[in-house]
Amino acid sequence: MTKGRLYHETGMGSTSPRIARLTMPARAYTDAAWFADEMERVFARMWLATGRAAELDRPGAFIRRDVAGASVLIVRASDGSIRAFHNVCRHRGTRLCIETHGTFQGSIQCPYHAWTYGLDGRLMAAPQMDEVDGFDRSEYPLHSVSCETWDGHIFINLASPSASGPPSLAGQLADLPARFAPWRMQDLRLAHRIEYDIATNWKLVVQNYNECLHCPIIHPLLNRMHHYLAADNVPTTGTYCGGAMGFKEGVETLSNDGKRRRDYLPGLGARERALVNYFAIYPNLLLTLHPDYMMTITIWPQDCGRTKLIAEWHFHPDEMAKPGFVFQDAVDFWDRTNREDWAISEQSYLGISSRGYAPGPYSERERQLWDFDQFVLGRLKEPVSPKPRGGEGG
Amino acid sequence: MTKGRLYHETGMGSTSPRIARLTMPARAYTDAAWFADEMERVFARMWLATGRAAELDRPGAFIRRDVAGASVLIVRASDGSIRAFHNVCRHRGTRLCIETHGTFQGSIQCPYHAWTYGLDGRLMAAPQMDEVDGFDRSEYPLHSVSCETWDGHIFINLASPSASGPPSLAGQLADLPARFAPWRMQDLRLAHRIEYDIATNWKLVVQNYNECLHCPIIHPLLNRMHHYLAADNVPTTGTYCGGAMGFKEGVETLSNDGKRRRDYLPGLGARERALVNYFAIYPNLLLTLHPDYMMTITIWPQDCGRTKLIAEWHFHPDEMAKPGFVFQDAVDFWDRTNREDWAISEQSYLGISSRGYAPGPYSERERQLWDFDQFVLGRLKEPVSPKPRGGEGG
Amino acid sequence: MTKGRLYHETGMGSTSPRIARLTMPARAYTDAAWFADEMERVFARMWLATGRAAELDRPGAFIRRDVAGASVLIVRASDGSIRAFHNVCRHRGTRLCIETHGTFQGSIQCPYHAWTYGLDGRLMAAPQMDEVDGFDRSEYPLHSVSCETWDGHIFINLASPSASGPPSLAGQLADLPARFAPWRMQDLRLAHRIEYDIATNWKLVVQNYNECLHCPIIHPLLNRMHHYLAADNVPTTGTYCGGAMGFKEGVETLSNDGKRRRDYLPGLGARERALVNYFAIYPNLLLTLHPDYMMTITIWPQDCGRTKLIAEWHFHPDEMAKPGFVFQDAVDFWDRTNREDWAISEQSYLGISSRGYAPGPYSERERQLWDFDQFVLGRLKEPVSPKPRGGEGG
């Protein structure tokens, strides 16, 4: 695949030329070179949601995330800031840490030859290196990764810091901070996490999230909570799409029975209490805001046909402190609904991967899917700059 | 690999130039591009045996077969005809059906958004699509696959129907219908099926089937039934090779003890009662006709070194209706013999895949293997026409 | 990858230009084409250690080794010589033997059609071939592989015998025979074997073996036996690197407690009794000589990130004949230490494979690693001659 060129349709081409919006060609889902391109131009250049600042609750606390060929440590530094580093020793390249989360005791030490880095990434000790001509410890900090926080969500950006740094997270988020301010997301705390490993392309997960036409067929339980045609979508921007859905009569939140077992989140008005917000924040965060809790799903593509997902349920600490606090109703509801979505997304991948697939027509209710497709295609058409190279220290 | 060119020998070339017929080069068995070429030029253009019409015993009954990147549903339509379709929804490409066989209740509905097709493939319902500008249901039937039947065997052809359609099944079969008329195969009914998944190239399965020189070494039981040099082969044609083998003294059919526990098939004369016919009908049917039953093996290549096989045992319904009907003797005999063949075919693949392989000399008794090789090479040398594209509805 | 060109650095390039010796670029470890090149230019052209002559203790005794796409049988012939052959029948390419070791009864017979070879590789019987025009049995011996022995170690060379044969084993070994004469290795006998299958690149195994800077961190037990900075290395040559390490006070050999439970090997003087020799004999033998036993590890690369290792412990037969002979202390010590090395080598591979890797600086104590890198790079820069082809008989 020549990078940067437009992708043309192949396979069974039999769609009416009168249809304006069609699904993407099969190779957008099945071609390893296309996938590599997406990793380079989407995942390695945009801000990626990686987890919650609250989880890094003391100096040395860290989470590890692997994406686009990188392994990244996100660490609470001694000064309280959050820093991100490539999980690779500057000596002989050893993976520093194989755990997914934990706490470093004051420093990060390579398990092979004990090169030791501060929580800010500086190289503090490098046994036997002082005798090496021209070696200067200050030139071998961990390669840093850009890291910023929005309302409790940590984002990283793998793009190489240039003189000006990568585009800011604020620029990528646009009006989202204002839009979701009432939920006071930074106050919320993690109660439960489920990881999924599914056999589908990551884009089919986003597309599945962005329409509810399938709800009556796939989701008998969810369909009791919302009217599937009731989505009130906002205009799609270059970096997200989404909207809100109101509840059916008698439903107060998404739980197995529609009952709400926790107080409303404190910042919400009457309007926000009556609906669920569903936003796909490109490229890897599915943010679902309920009247009394938040579910986040982050998306970690592994290859064309395999995707890892981390789903987390977050609640208000005041509720969590109450003796009768429960959350299993919310977890059960969504775990069931998520698995319904993953199963059909896997079946979708099977069909798209097969010889009989041809792009098909989107309905008006699937406009956000086409918008998302255009976002992906737009990123792939960008001119390629030279491969990123770290400067001093990353 | 440049498509369409002649393949030249590589590797250890040390065979005497005086030998006229040699085995194929290693890459015919190990090169992924060669395999892809075979899928395109052999399996996607020829008629493939897929199963038995009798299995589709009511409207909606279907079997699914996956081959050459396609997933195909073969369905008994309401008018009694047998139809084949790509197992892919015209909307967003979802695999319609993940079962290998079953019965559709009057229509085929996509499990994602409920697009609904008739058993003839016509799109009957497409929720929310009527508001789409230019959408016309009649333009979105299931992509059809050519489907014909010979004497109870269903064949499909993945080649795109052109004005004239693909070459006819009758053309591919040549004189086989006349040759096998006495067995009245369409009357026979399935009694047992075994699926095998083996680590070898599909061509090594065909080659193994086409000679009995290995019988004294590999098949102690089979070798008690036939004399291994007694094959009476017919001249190979462009689409099949095969022949018959008579029984040794006291043997009446192929079963664990050579005894026959069922009446002769009604159409057979004295000559047909005294032998077994072994025909490899290119590219994917191994048809073995005994005095009292039929075994079919269909071949489903997965990649260079992996092949699925579906073996079925078919008997006359009059016999099956008898109180004392047994068939395990035939199944046991062949399951054992088949597994002996699969094991040596796997070992053969291991050797051919290794650095020490060079084409070797065929004996006169392996003439049919060389014929089969020429058939494959002949298909690969054909000029490539543009990639098939579906027309209206297919 | 264009073969024969110099490999240039990519990725995060941020190393000080003042550092003279850096680790290799990531693609040396992760690029399938680079690996294929190594197999062709290193493993298929150099002498490879395959096992011990003593294991082939009677005519017909054999071991099988698979490397660089070849499967090779190493056989004790009837005349007492050791011969090596490609494990591939000259008829239709079947793998002759699937066992890893055993004894042929006077001849090697293909299990498919019973072509039968002498222990010297000559084709003795080929059923049904006499009627083939131009067929001459003498033209179809097993393809032979060059095979030589050094002090009880069997080596093979996959390079095609030319008029002059491949470069001699003696040339590759240089001064090693003289250097290790006191250990009288050919007298030693195998007591135990452990096979490992690990997720790392083969070169990381060699590099790990060639430095002890990691010993205090990775090997608490080994570190009680040697001082980790006490290695006395010999100048690296084009075909090996290594050196000796003396024992700490009170240690007499490498066992779980440093105690020696066997007499010194008979040829050793006071100097050799006081140390362990560690030699990486390129490309695939790690030879570790103790005062009272020998450990060999042979390296069998499977792909970029997977390597099989065969570790063997060899002792003097006089000791093995004693009633109280024990060896488990030596096996336990090294099995534990080996597994520590394999784990960190796997972790190293993970880091080098990730986006954050850049070549890092070697210390002076890692000079042998850089030497080894130069050896590999030097082999890859050699001009490519045409693909090897077997001559008469292989």
mmCIF file of C-alpha atoms in Angstrom, chain C residues 30-262:
data_model
loop_
_atom_site.group_PDB
_atom_site.id
_atom_site.type_symbol
_atom_site.label_atom_id
_atom_site.label_comp_id
_atom_site.label_asym_id
_atom_site.label_seq_id
_atom_site.Cartn_x
_atom_site.Cartn_y
_atom_site.Cartn_z
ATOM 1 C CA THR C 30 12.550 -7.815 15.008
ATOM 2 C CA ASP C 31 12.704 -7.792 11.202
ATOM 3 C CA ALA C 32 11.744 -11.112 9.610
ATOM 4 C CA ALA C 33 13.887 -10.332 6.558
ATOM 5 C CA TRP C 34 16.932 -9.655 8.738
ATOM 6 C CA PHE C 35 16.306 -12.965 10.499
ATOM 7 C CA ALA C 36 16.047 -14.789 7.175
ATOM 8 C CA ASP C 37 19.326 -13.203 6.165
ATOM 9 C CA GLU C 38 20.976 -14.430 9.352
ATOM 10 C CA MET C 39 19.674 -17.921 8.733
ATOM 11 C CA GLU C 40 21.077 -17.856 5.207
ATOM 12 C CA ARG C 41 24.416 -16.199 5.881
ATOM 13 C CA VAL C 42 25.221 -17.315 9.396
ATOM 14 C CA PHE C 43 23.396 -20.548 10.175
ATOM 15 C CA ALA C 44 23.354 -22.037 6.672
ATOM 16 C CA ARG C 45 27.050 -21.318 6.019
ATOM 17 C CA MET C 46 28.886 -21.810 9.275
ATOM 18 C CA TRP C 47 29.602 -24.975 11.213
ATOM 19 C CA LEU C 48 26.872 -25.613 13.760
ATOM 20 C CA ALA C 49 27.291 -27.627 16.940
ATOM 21 C CA THR C 50 24.637 -30.335 16.936
ATOM 22 C CA GLY C 51 25.423 -32.811 19.701
ATOM 23 C CA ARG C 52 27.936 -35.331 20.883
ATOM 24 C CA ALA C 53 29.568 -38.174 19.011
ATOM 25 C CA ALA C 54 29.221 -40.363 22.100
ATOM 26 C CA GLU C 55 25.453 -40.273 21.777
ATOM 27 C CA LEU C 56 25.769 -42.105 18.449
ATOM 28 C CA ASP C 57 27.039 -45.200 20.167
ATOM 29 C CA ARG C 58 26.230 -47.856 17.566
ATOM 30 C CA PRO C 59 25.634 -48.128 13.799
ATOM 31 C CA GLY C 60 22.272 -46.575 12.912
ATOM 32 C CA ALA C 61 22.112 -44.369 16.009
ATOM 33 C CA PHE C 62 20.952 -40.916 14.986
ATOM 34 C CA ILE C 63 19.924 -37.503 16.181
ATOM 35 C CA ARG C 64 17.758 -35.066 14.243
ATOM 36 C CA ARG C 65 18.323 -31.309 14.265
ATOM 37 C CA ASP C 66 16.136 -28.721 12.518
ATOM 38 C CA VAL C 67 17.707 -25.379 11.664
ATOM 39 C CA ALA C 68 17.493 -22.677 9.005
ATOM 40 C CA GLY C 69 14.631 -24.432 7.272
ATOM 41 C CA ALA C 70 16.527 -27.714 7.113
ATOM 42 C CA SER C 71 15.884 -30.940 8.950
ATOM 43 C CA VAL C 72 19.090 -32.953 9.283
ATOM 44 C CA LEU C 73 19.736 -36.531 10.345
ATOM 45 C CA ILE C 74 23.133 -37.154 11.917
ATOM 46 C CA VAL C 75 23.835 -40.862 11.769
ATOM 47 C CA ARG C 76 26.514 -43.317 12.849
ATOM 48 C CA ALA C 77 27.237 -45.228 9.655
ATOM 49 C CA SER C 78 28.163 -48.907 9.460
ATOM 50 C CA ASP C 79 31.845 -48.073 9.025
ATOM 51 C CA GLY C 80 31.859 -46.106 12.273
ATOM 52 C CA SER C 81 31.929 -42.717 10.594
ATOM 53 C CA ILE C 82 29.364 -40.037 11.373
ATOM 54 C CA ARG C 83 27.320 -38.860 8.408
ATOM 55 C CA ALA C 84 24.682 -36.175 8.045
ATOM 56 C CA PHE C 85 21.801 -36.076 5.559
ATOM 57 C CA HIS C 86 18.810 -33.931 4.765
ATOM 58 C CA ASN C 87 15.824 -35.643 6.341
ATOM 59 C CA VAL C 88 13.925 -35.671 3.059
ATOM 60 C CA CYS C 89 13.150 -38.569 0.758
ATOM 61 C CA ARG C 90 14.438 -38.118 -2.799
ATOM 62 C CA HIS C 91 11.188 -39.560 -4.167
ATOM 63 C CA ARG C 92 8.342 -37.248 -3.148
ATOM 64 C CA GLY C 93 10.028 -35.260 -0.416
ATOM 65 C CA THR C 94 8.545 -36.957 2.629
ATOM 66 C CA ARG C 95 10.218 -36.254 5.958
ATOM 67 C CA LEU C 96 11.931 -39.580 6.572
ATOM 68 C CA CYS C 97 11.972 -39.459 10.331
ATOM 69 C CA ILE C 98 9.958 -37.482 12.855
ATOM 70 C CA GLU C 99 11.739 -38.668 15.995
ATOM 71 C CA THR C 100 14.467 -36.462 17.489
ATOM 72 C CA HIS C 101 16.785 -39.395 18.166
ATOM 73 C CA GLY C 102 16.828 -43.156 17.960
ATOM 74 C CA THR C 103 18.438 -45.985 16.021
ATOM 75 C CA PHE C 104 17.872 -47.007 12.414
ATOM 76 C CA GLN C 105 18.004 -50.753 11.896
ATOM 77 C CA GLY C 106 20.643 -51.009 9.185
ATOM 78 C CA SER C 107 18.937 -48.674 6.746
ATOM 79 C CA ILE C 108 16.737 -45.595 6.516
ATOM 80 C CA GLN C 109 13.367 -46.345 4.982
ATOM 81 C CA CYS C 110 10.840 -43.727 3.895
ATOM 82 C CA PRO C 111 7.508 -44.472 5.572
ATOM 83 C CA TYR C 112 5.512 -43.446 2.482
ATOM 84 C CA HIS C 113 6.683 -45.647 -0.404
ATOM 85 C CA ALA C 114 9.576 -47.517 1.180
ATOM 86 C CA TRP C 115 12.458 -45.971 -0.698
ATOM 87 C CA THR C 116 15.341 -47.372 1.323
ATOM 88 C CA TYR C 117 18.750 -45.795 1.940
ATOM 89 C CA GLY C 118 21.905 -47.181 3.469
ATOM 90 C CA LEU C 119 23.363 -45.561 6.569
ATOM 91 C CA ASP C 120 25.793 -43.949 4.134
ATOM 92 C CA GLY C 121 22.898 -42.351 2.265
ATOM 93 C CA ARG C 122 22.996 -44.491 -0.876
ATOM 94 C CA LEU C 123 19.617 -45.387 -2.338
ATOM 95 C CA MET C 124 19.325 -49.152 -2.024
ATOM 96 C CA ALA C 125 15.718 -49.787 -3.061
ATOM 97 C CA ALA C 126 13.077 -47.751 -4.876
ATOM 98 C CA PRO C 127 9.968 -49.836 -5.535
ATOM 99 C CA GLN C 128 8.427 -49.517 -8.997
ATOM 100 C CA MET C 129 11.127 -47.120 -10.204
ATOM 101 C CA ASP C 130 13.081 -49.526 -12.379
ATOM 102 C CA GLU C 131 10.560 -49.196 -15.150
ATOM 103 C CA VAL C 132 11.082 -45.411 -15.273
ATOM 104 C CA ASP C 133 13.055 -44.331 -18.259
ATOM 105 C CA GLY C 134 16.388 -42.867 -17.322
ATOM 106 C CA PHE C 135 16.138 -43.702 -13.632
ATOM 107 C CA ASP C 136 19.413 -44.719 -12.019
ATOM 108 C CA ARG C 137 19.437 -45.409 -8.290
ATOM 109 C CA SER C 138 22.968 -44.141 -7.931
ATOM 110 C CA GLU C 139 21.732 -40.657 -8.766
ATOM 111 C CA TYR C 140 19.341 -40.526 -5.791
ATOM 112 C CA PRO C 141 21.263 -40.808 -2.554
ATOM 113 C CA LEU C 142 20.082 -38.708 0.346
ATOM 114 C CA HIS C 143 21.297 -35.136 0.021
ATOM 115 C CA SER C 144 24.340 -35.099 2.271
ATOM 116 C CA VAL C 145 25.293 -32.401 4.740
ATOM 117 C CA SER C 146 28.915 -31.745 5.680
ATOM 118 C CA CYS C 147 29.747 -33.167 9.074
ATOM 119 C CA GLU C 148 32.912 -33.021 11.183
ATOM 120 C CA THR C 149 33.820 -33.656 14.776
ATOM 121 C CA TRP C 150 35.947 -31.720 17.248
ATOM 122 C CA ASP C 151 36.883 -33.337 20.537
ATOM 123 C CA GLY C 152 33.579 -35.184 20.779
ATOM 124 C CA HIS C 153 31.382 -32.335 19.475
ATOM 125 C CA ILE C 154 29.641 -32.981 16.157
ATOM 126 C CA PHE C 155 29.300 -30.039 13.786
ATOM 127 C CA ILE C 156 27.338 -29.815 10.553
ATOM 128 C CA ASN C 157 27.540 -27.311 7.738
ATOM 129 C CA LEU C 158 24.549 -26.758 5.454
ATOM 130 C CA ALA C 159 26.600 -25.016 2.784
ATOM 131 C CA SER C 160 26.555 -26.907 -0.447
ATOM 132 C CA PRO C 161 29.688 -28.971 -0.952
ATOM 133 C CA SER C 162 31.549 -27.334 -3.808
ATOM 134 C CA ALA C 163 34.647 -28.700 -5.511
ATOM 135 C CA SER C 164 36.599 -27.669 -2.463
ATOM 136 C CA GLY C 165 33.815 -28.267 0.097
ATOM 137 C CA PRO C 166 32.808 -25.667 2.657
ATOM 138 C CA PRO C 167 35.541 -23.981 4.718
ATOM 139 C CA SER C 168 36.887 -26.537 7.174
ATOM 140 C CA LEU C 169 35.683 -26.820 10.745
ATOM 141 C CA ALA C 170 39.302 -26.460 11.872
ATOM 142 C CA GLY C 171 39.454 -23.077 10.192
ATOM 143 C CA GLN C 172 36.325 -21.937 11.966
ATOM 144 C CA LEU C 173 37.525 -23.161 15.367
ATOM 145 C CA ALA C 174 40.988 -21.586 15.058
ATOM 146 C CA ASP C 175 42.884 -22.059 18.353
ATOM 147 C CA LEU C 176 40.004 -23.587 20.315
ATOM 148 C CA PRO C 177 41.178 -27.212 20.012
ATOM 149 C CA ALA C 178 44.521 -26.334 21.587
ATOM 150 C CA ARG C 179 42.915 -24.099 24.181
ATOM 151 C CA PHE C 180 40.537 -26.747 25.495
ATOM 152 C CA ALA C 181 42.697 -29.820 25.072
ATOM 153 C CA PRO C 182 43.169 -30.218 28.873
ATOM 154 C CA TRP C 183 39.466 -30.851 29.389
ATOM 155 C CA ARG C 184 39.626 -33.922 27.082
ATOM 156 C CA MET C 185 36.038 -33.218 26.084
ATOM 157 C CA GLN C 186 35.758 -36.235 23.853
ATOM 158 C CA ASP C 187 35.961 -38.476 26.902
ATOM 159 C CA LEU C 188 32.935 -36.899 28.591
ATOM 160 C CA ARG C 189 29.475 -38.440 28.521
ATOM 161 C CA LEU C 190 25.983 -37.014 28.629
ATOM 162 C CA ALA C 191 24.122 -37.319 31.942
ATOM 163 C CA HIS C 192 21.215 -34.912 31.514
ATOM 164 C CA ARG C 193 19.466 -32.789 28.908
ATOM 165 C CA ILE C 194 16.910 -29.978 29.248
ATOM 166 C CA GLU C 195 15.256 -28.281 26.292
ATOM 167 C CA TYR C 196 13.988 -24.712 26.569
ATOM 168 C CA ASP C 197 11.708 -22.817 24.186
ATOM 169 C CA ILE C 198 11.884 -19.107 24.848
ATOM 170 C CA ALA C 199 10.400 -15.892 23.462
ATOM 171 C CA THR C 200 13.487 -13.952 22.493
ATOM 172 C CA ASN C 201 15.882 -13.398 19.639
ATOM 173 C CA TRP C 202 18.814 -15.815 19.520
ATOM 174 C CA LYS C 203 21.389 -13.002 19.649
ATOM 175 C CA LEU C 204 20.073 -11.827 23.000
ATOM 176 C CA VAL C 205 20.896 -15.271 24.379
ATOM 177 C CA VAL C 206 24.486 -14.962 23.185
ATOM 178 C CA GLN C 207 24.772 -11.416 24.540
ATOM 179 C CA ASN C 208 23.369 -12.398 27.882
ATOM 180 C CA TYR C 209 25.959 -15.176 28.085
ATOM 181 C CA ASN C 210 28.816 -12.835 27.341
ATOM 182 C CA GLU C 211 28.662 -10.481 30.302
ATOM 183 C CA CYS C 212 28.294 -10.838 34.037
ATOM 184 C CA LEU C 213 27.355 -7.260 34.866
ATOM 185 C CA HIS C 214 23.836 -8.559 35.351
ATOM 186 C CA CYS C 215 24.943 -11.290 37.749
ATOM 187 C CA PRO C 216 24.470 -9.393 41.025
ATOM 188 C CA ILE C 217 20.937 -8.403 39.978
ATOM 189 C CA ILE C 218 19.668 -11.480 38.186
ATOM 190 C CA HIS C 219 21.630 -14.367 39.691
ATOM 191 C CA PRO C 220 21.811 -14.319 43.488
ATOM 192 C CA LEU C 221 23.170 -17.846 43.556
ATOM 193 C CA LEU C 222 25.744 -17.569 40.771
ATOM 194 C CA ASN C 223 26.879 -14.319 42.298
ATOM 195 C CA ARG C 224 27.916 -16.213 45.422
ATOM 196 C CA MET C 225 30.299 -18.289 43.296
ATOM 197 C CA HIS C 226 32.099 -15.732 41.143
ATOM 198 C CA HIS C 227 32.966 -12.104 41.565
ATOM 199 C CA TYR C 228 30.944 -10.572 38.766
ATOM 200 C CA LEU C 229 33.742 -8.250 37.648
ATOM 201 C CA ALA C 230 36.390 -10.960 37.738
ATOM 202 C CA ALA C 231 36.060 -12.241 34.187
ATOM 203 C CA ASP C 232 39.369 -12.753 32.449
ATOM 204 C CA ASN C 233 38.422 -12.514 28.797
ATOM 205 C CA VAL C 234 40.534 -13.588 25.849
ATOM 206 C CA PRO C 235 40.712 -11.404 22.760
ATOM 207 C CA THR C 236 37.656 -12.014 20.632
ATOM 208 C CA THR C 237 38.256 -13.685 17.277
ATOM 209 C CA GLY C 238 36.050 -13.837 14.242
ATOM 210 C CA THR C 239 34.399 -17.008 15.474
ATOM 211 C CA TYR C 240 34.211 -16.937 19.224
ATOM 212 C CA CYS C 241 34.427 -14.816 22.316
ATOM 213 C CA GLY C 242 34.858 -15.858 25.894
ATOM 214 C CA GLY C 243 36.962 -15.999 28.986
ATOM 215 C CA ALA C 244 37.300 -17.502 32.418
ATOM 216 C CA MET C 245 36.031 -16.561 35.858
ATOM 217 C CA GLY C 246 37.656 -17.666 39.101
ATOM 218 C CA PHE C 247 35.774 -18.843 42.154
ATOM 219 C CA LYS C 248 35.122 -16.948 45.332
ATOM 220 C CA GLU C 249 36.742 -18.260 48.528
ATOM 221 C CA GLY C 250 35.516 -21.728 49.411
ATOM 222 C CA VAL C 251 33.862 -22.445 46.063
ATOM 223 C CA GLU C 252 35.133 -25.390 44.016
ATOM 224 C CA THR C 253 32.605 -25.688 41.215
ATOM 225 C CA LEU C 254 29.196 -24.402 40.165
ATOM 226 C CA SER C 255 26.613 -26.304 42.185
ATOM 227 C CA ASN C 256 23.906 -25.192 44.518
ATOM 228 C CA ASP C 257 26.345 -24.836 47.413
ATOM 229 C CA GLY C 258 29.628 -24.386 45.584
ATOM 230 C CA LYS C 259 30.795 -27.826 46.711
ATOM 231 C CA ARG C 260 32.335 -30.240 44.243
ATOM 232 C CA ARG C 261 30.958 -33.789 44.367
ATOM 233 C CA ARG C 262 33.134 -35.308 41.641
#
